[in-house]
Coordinates of C-alpha atoms in Angstrom, one line a residue:
M1 CA 149.7 137.3 126.7
S2 CA 150.1 140.6 128.1
E3 CA 148.7 141.3 131.7
Y4 CA 146.8 144.5 130.9
K5 CA 143.9 144.9 133.6
T6 CA 140.4 145.1 132.5
L7 CA 137.0 145.5 134.2
Y8 CA 134.3 143.0 133.1
L9 CA 131.5 142.5 135.6
S10 CA 128.8 140.5 133.9
E11 CA 129.1 137.3 131.5
K12 CA 126.2 139.3 129.6
D13 CA 128.7 142.0 129.0
S14 CA 129.5 142.5 125.4
V15 CA 132.4 145.1 126.4
A16 CA 135.2 145.5 128.8
V17 CA 136.9 148.6 130.3
A18 CA 140.6 149.2 129.9
L19 CA 142.2 150.1 133.6
S20 CA 145.3 151.1 131.7
D21 CA 146.3 152.3 128.2
I22 CA 146.3 149.2 125.9
P23 CA 148.2 149.6 122.7
E24 CA 146.9 147.9 119.3
H25 CA 148.0 144.3 118.5
V26 CA 148.2 142.9 121.9
S27 CA 146.4 140.1 123.4
V28 CA 144.5 140.5 126.6
I29 CA 142.7 138.1 128.9
V30 CA 139.4 139.5 130.0
K31 CA 138.8 137.7 133.4
G32 CA 135.2 136.3 133.6
K33 CA 133.5 134.7 136.6
K34 CA 133.0 131.6 134.6
Q35 CA 135.6 131.7 131.9
D36 CA 138.6 133.7 130.8
I37 CA 138.0 135.6 127.3
P38 CA 141.2 136.1 125.1
V39 CA 140.8 139.2 122.9
T40 CA 143.2 140.7 120.4
I41 CA 143.0 144.5 120.8
L42 CA 142.6 146.0 117.1
E43 CA 143.4 149.6 118.0
P44 CA 145.0 151.7 120.9
I45 CA 142.3 151.7 123.9
R46 CA 142.8 154.5 126.5
F47 CA 142.4 154.1 130.3
G48 CA 138.7 153.9 131.1
H49 CA 137.5 153.2 127.6
K50 CA 135.5 150.3 126.5
F51 CA 136.3 147.6 123.8
A52 CA 134.2 144.7 122.5
V53 CA 135.0 141.5 124.0
K54 CA 133.1 139.7 121.3
A55 CA 131.7 140.7 117.8
I56 CA 128.8 142.9 118.3
E57 CA 126.2 143.1 115.1
Q58 CA 125.0 146.4 113.7
G59 CA 121.9 147.5 115.7
A60 CA 122.5 144.9 118.7
D61 CA 122.4 146.1 122.2
I62 CA 125.8 146.9 124.0
I63 CA 125.8 145.7 127.5
K64 CA 128.3 147.1 130.2
Y65 CA 127.9 146.1 133.9
G66 CA 124.9 143.9 132.9
E67 CA 122.9 146.9 131.6
V68 CA 122.2 148.1 128.0
I69 CA 124.0 151.3 127.4
G70 CA 123.4 151.8 123.8
A71 CA 123.1 150.0 120.3
A72 CA 125.8 149.5 117.8
V73 CA 125.5 151.9 114.8
V74 CA 127.8 149.7 113.0
A75 CA 129.1 146.1 113.3
I76 CA 131.9 146.1 116.0
P77 CA 134.6 143.4 115.8
A78 CA 135.9 142.0 119.1
G79 CA 139.0 144.0 120.2
A80 CA 137.7 147.3 118.5
H81 CA 137.3 150.5 120.6
V82 CA 133.6 151.2 121.5
H83 CA 132.9 154.9 121.9
V84 CA 130.5 157.5 120.3
H85 CA 131.8 156.9 116.9
N86 CA 130.0 153.2 116.7
L87 CA 127.6 153.3 119.6
E88 CA 124.5 155.2 120.2
G89 CA 123.2 155.7 123.5
K90 CA 119.9 154.6 124.7
R91 CA 119.8 155.8 128.3
G92 CA 118.1 159.2 129.1
R93 CA 116.8 159.6 125.6
G94 CA 113.2 160.9 125.4
D95 CA 113.0 160.0 121.9
K96 CA 113.9 156.2 122.6
I97 CA 111.1 155.4 125.1
A98 CA 109.5 152.2 124.4
K99 CA 105.7 152.3 123.4

């Protein structure tokens, strides 16, 4: 397994952040507090970008640093890049206020 560094702060998180560019088709170990999570990267992940550490169903919340940052607009497999093409933000949106 390659030693690419990632940032993963909460066991609730569905994504991790790449701390360097990660090429596709490599395996990384995401270090958790309770367990390490092996993930095969499906596409290039640039420094600072997110990738799924587990499969995320369409419509499910996406959690980063223990907080909901958005929802999946499509099903996202583990190892896929998570960004504006497959995530709809919920934070700071007046049209997403719970009633």
